[in-house]
Amino acid sequence: WAGKILSLMFKTNSKKAHQDLTRMEIAVKEESSWLDYVFVRPVGISEDVVPVNQYFIQQEKGKDAVGMNMAKMDCARFMVHESLHPTYHRRGVVIGSAPPNT
């Protein structure tokens, strides 16, 4: 029963965090017409994963997938590269490790 209680707590906390992030993104989009931004949404980011010096971008939601276990360093590498050589403008990107079955 403890697992069920923890599961419920995580779903509740995660739901609130997701709502907060969604509201933040909406506020930035509405109030910052002058700002060139990119929202980076890493999937399964972890400090325990060994960096492999690569990252994958989900091209279309629901059509393709990215891997769930990504090194924090690989996500940081993407953000630094994107800040120095911008390719995404005024949008969000989902980033992850190698897609399943590759």
Short mmCIF file of C-alpha atoms in Angstrom, two decimals:
data_model
loop_
_atom_site.label_atom_id
_atom_site.label_comp_id
_atom_site.label_asym_id
_atom_site.label_seq_id
_atom_site.Cartn_x
_atom_site.Cartn_y
_atom_site.Cartn_z
CA TRP A 1 0.00 0.00 0.00
CA ALA A 2 2.94 2.33 0.58
CA GLY A 3 3.82 2.07 -3.12
CA LYS A 4 0.32 3.17 -4.07
CA ILE A 5 0.53 6.18 -1.77
CA LEU A 6 3.93 7.18 -3.18
CA SER A 7 2.65 6.67 -6.72
CA LEU A 8 -0.29 8.97 -6.03
CA MET A 9 2.01 11.59 -4.48
CA PHE A 10 4.33 11.55 -7.49
CA LYS A 11 1.45 11.84 -9.93
CA THR A 12 0.05 14.77 -7.98
CA ASN A 13 3.40 16.54 -7.65
CA SER A 14 4.33 15.87 -11.27
CA LYS A 15 0.97 17.14 -12.44
CA LYS A 16 1.48 20.40 -10.54
CA ALA A 17 5.02 20.80 -11.90
CA HIS A 18 3.76 20.20 -15.45
CA GLN A 19 1.04 22.80 -15.00
CA ASP A 20 3.61 25.29 -13.66
CA LEU A 21 5.91 24.71 -16.63
CA THR A 22 3.04 25.08 -19.08
CA ARG A 23 1.98 28.38 -17.48
CA MET A 24 5.59 29.62 -17.56
CA GLU A 25 5.90 28.81 -21.27
CA ILE A 26 2.64 30.59 -22.05
CA ALA A 27 3.76 33.65 -20.07
CA VAL A 28 7.08 33.82 -21.92
CA LYS A 29 5.36 33.46 -25.29
CA GLU A 30 2.80 36.17 -24.50
CA GLU A 31 5.05 38.68 -22.74
CA SER A 32 8.32 38.31 -24.64
CA SER A 33 7.64 39.01 -28.28
CA TRP A 34 11.18 40.45 -28.56
CA LEU A 35 12.93 37.42 -27.02
CA ASP A 36 14.45 34.59 -29.08
CA TYR A 37 14.05 31.57 -26.80
CA VAL A 38 14.05 27.79 -26.90
CA PHE A 39 12.46 25.62 -24.22
CA VAL A 40 14.53 22.47 -23.73
CA ARG A 41 12.48 19.52 -22.47
CA PRO A 42 14.86 16.64 -21.65
CA VAL A 43 13.42 13.16 -21.29
CA GLY A 44 14.75 11.02 -18.44
CA ILE A 45 17.75 13.18 -17.59
CA SER A 46 20.17 11.73 -15.04
CA GLU A 47 23.52 12.48 -13.44
CA ASP A 48 24.23 8.74 -13.21
CA VAL A 49 24.18 8.13 -16.98
CA VAL A 50 27.56 8.16 -18.71
CA PRO A 51 27.74 10.93 -21.35
CA VAL A 52 27.98 9.62 -24.92
CA ASN A 53 28.44 13.00 -26.64
CA GLN A 54 25.19 12.79 -28.57
CA TYR A 55 21.56 13.82 -28.26
CA PHE A 56 18.44 13.32 -30.31
CA ILE A 57 15.60 15.78 -30.95
CA GLN A 58 12.01 14.60 -31.25
CA GLN A 59 10.91 15.92 -34.62
CA GLU A 60 7.16 15.40 -34.30
CA LYS A 61 5.20 14.67 -31.13
CA GLY A 62 3.53 11.28 -31.29
CA LYS A 63 5.29 10.33 -34.53
CA ASP A 64 8.82 9.61 -33.31
CA ALA A 65 10.43 8.98 -29.94
CA VAL A 66 13.69 9.68 -28.16
CA GLY A 67 15.39 7.52 -25.56
CA MET A 68 14.38 7.88 -21.95
CA ASN A 69 17.76 7.81 -20.17
CA MET A 70 19.95 10.78 -21.04
CA ALA A 71 23.12 12.08 -19.40
CA LYS A 72 22.84 15.54 -17.91
CA MET A 73 26.12 16.44 -19.65
CA ASP A 74 24.68 15.54 -23.08
CA CYS A 75 21.70 17.82 -22.45
CA ALA A 76 24.05 20.61 -21.37
CA ARG A 77 26.11 20.03 -24.51
CA PHE A 78 22.98 20.59 -26.63
CA MET A 79 22.12 23.80 -24.77
CA VAL A 80 25.63 25.23 -25.15
CA HIS A 81 25.71 24.31 -28.84
CA GLU A 82 22.27 25.83 -29.38
CA SER A 83 23.27 29.06 -27.64
CA LEU A 84 26.40 29.41 -29.79
CA HIS A 85 24.82 28.23 -33.08
CA PRO A 86 21.04 28.75 -32.82
CA THR A 87 18.87 26.50 -34.97
CA TYR A 88 15.60 26.62 -32.99
CA HIS A 89 13.78 29.90 -32.49
CA ARG A 90 10.79 30.73 -30.28
CA ARG A 91 9.75 27.12 -29.63
CA GLY A 92 10.28 24.12 -27.42
CA VAL A 93 12.22 20.97 -28.24
CA VAL A 94 12.10 17.53 -26.67
CA ILE A 95 15.58 16.07 -26.31
CA GLY A 96 16.68 12.60 -25.30
CA SER A 97 19.13 9.78 -25.81
CA ALA A 98 19.23 7.39 -28.77
CA PRO A 99 15.72 6.39 -29.86
CA PRO A 100 14.56 2.89 -28.98
CA ASN A 101 15.42 0.21 -31.57
CA THR A 102 18.35 2.06 -33.13
#
